[in-house]
Coordinates of C-alpha atoms in Angstrom, one line a residue:
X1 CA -20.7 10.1 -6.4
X2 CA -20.1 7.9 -3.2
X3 CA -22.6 5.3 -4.1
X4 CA -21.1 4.7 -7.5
X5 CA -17.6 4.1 -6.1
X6 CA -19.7 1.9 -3.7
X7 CA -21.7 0.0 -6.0
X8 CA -19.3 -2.3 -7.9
X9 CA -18.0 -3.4 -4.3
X10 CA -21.3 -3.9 -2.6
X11 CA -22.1 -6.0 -6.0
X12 CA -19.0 -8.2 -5.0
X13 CA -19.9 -8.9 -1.6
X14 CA -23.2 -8.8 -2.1
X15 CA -22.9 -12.1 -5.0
X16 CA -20.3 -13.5 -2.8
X17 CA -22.7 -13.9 0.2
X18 CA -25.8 -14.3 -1.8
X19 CA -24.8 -17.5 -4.4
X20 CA -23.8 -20.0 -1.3
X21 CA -26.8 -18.9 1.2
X22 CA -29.1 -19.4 -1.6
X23 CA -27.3 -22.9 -3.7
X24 CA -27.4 -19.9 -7.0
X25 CA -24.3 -22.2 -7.9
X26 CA -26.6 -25.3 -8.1
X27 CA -28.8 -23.5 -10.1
X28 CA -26.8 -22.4 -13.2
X29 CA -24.8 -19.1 -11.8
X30 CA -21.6 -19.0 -12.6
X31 CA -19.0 -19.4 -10.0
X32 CA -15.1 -18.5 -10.9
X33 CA -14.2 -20.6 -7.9
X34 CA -13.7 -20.9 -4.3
X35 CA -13.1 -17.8 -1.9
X36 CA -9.8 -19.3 0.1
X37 CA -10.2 -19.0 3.9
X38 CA -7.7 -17.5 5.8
X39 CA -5.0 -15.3 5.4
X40 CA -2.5 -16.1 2.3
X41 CA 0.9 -17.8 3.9
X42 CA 4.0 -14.8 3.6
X43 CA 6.4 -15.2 0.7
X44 CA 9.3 -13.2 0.7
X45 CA 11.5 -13.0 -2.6
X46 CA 14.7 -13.4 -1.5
X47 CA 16.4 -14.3 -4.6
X48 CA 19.2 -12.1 -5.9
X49 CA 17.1 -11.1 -9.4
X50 CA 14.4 -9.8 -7.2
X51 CA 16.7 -7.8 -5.3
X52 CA 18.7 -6.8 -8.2
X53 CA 16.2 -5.0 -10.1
X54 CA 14.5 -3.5 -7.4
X55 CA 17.3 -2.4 -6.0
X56 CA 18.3 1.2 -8.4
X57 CA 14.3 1.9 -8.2
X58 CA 13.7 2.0 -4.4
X59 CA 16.9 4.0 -4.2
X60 CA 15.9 6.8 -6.8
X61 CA 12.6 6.7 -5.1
X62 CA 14.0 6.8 -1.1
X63 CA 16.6 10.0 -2.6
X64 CA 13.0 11.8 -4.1
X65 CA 11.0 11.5 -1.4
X66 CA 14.2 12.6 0.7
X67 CA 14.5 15.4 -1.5
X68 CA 11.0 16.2 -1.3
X69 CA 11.1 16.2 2.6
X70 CA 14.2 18.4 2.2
X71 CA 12.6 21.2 0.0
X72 CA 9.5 21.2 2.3
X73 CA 11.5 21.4 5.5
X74 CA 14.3 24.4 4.6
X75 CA 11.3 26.8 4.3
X76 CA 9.9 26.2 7.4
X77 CA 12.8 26.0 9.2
X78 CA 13.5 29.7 7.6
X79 CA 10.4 31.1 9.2
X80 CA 11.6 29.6 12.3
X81 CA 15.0 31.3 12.0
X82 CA 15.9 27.5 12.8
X83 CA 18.9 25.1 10.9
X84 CA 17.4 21.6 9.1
X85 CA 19.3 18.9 10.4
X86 CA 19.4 16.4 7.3
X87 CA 20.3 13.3 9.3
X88 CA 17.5 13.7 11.7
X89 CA 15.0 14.7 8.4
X90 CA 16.5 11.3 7.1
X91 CA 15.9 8.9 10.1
X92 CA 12.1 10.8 10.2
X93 CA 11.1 9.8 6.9
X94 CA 12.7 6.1 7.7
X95 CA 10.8 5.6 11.0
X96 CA 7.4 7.3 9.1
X97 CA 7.8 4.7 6.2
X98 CA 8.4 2.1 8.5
X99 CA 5.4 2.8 11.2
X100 CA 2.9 3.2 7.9
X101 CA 4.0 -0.1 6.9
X102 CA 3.3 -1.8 10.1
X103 CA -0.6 0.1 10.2

């Protein structure tokens, strides 16, 4: 099972070593096109559209997953005999989302 979610990747960068180290290019294999070096420059979308529509999304998704955090957290606090502080569940799931995006 492994190996054949492998294979088609392996394939990839298998072809994409193989065609220059060998000139397959030169000899009738066709190429799409350059692999770009380096890391793509950062573009952010800052223009009001963007935001716009994005904007009612991320919110119904932030209040879910809030939600979510909420309904997982009020039975564990039970067994605890402890009180769920929604703020501080709030601010957790903010500083989570942030620290997965920066890993």
């Amino acid at each position: 099972d492994t190996g054949a979610r492998l294979a088609p990747m392996v394939g990839v960068v298998g072809a994409t070593i193989l065609v220059p180290l060998l000139g397959l290019h030169e000899a009738g294999v066709a190429v799409t096109g350059d692999v770009p070096s380096g890391l793509p420059g950062l573009n952010l979308a800052l223009s009001h559209g963007h935001w716009r529509a994005l904007l009612q999304p991320a919110l119904l998704i932030g209040f879910m997953i809030f939600l979510i955090s909420m309904s997982a957290a009020q039975p564990l606090a039970l067994k605890r005999q402890e009180k769920v502080h929604s703020n501080y569940e709030l601010i957790g799931v903010g500083v989570a989302n942030i620290g997965s995006a920066l890993t």
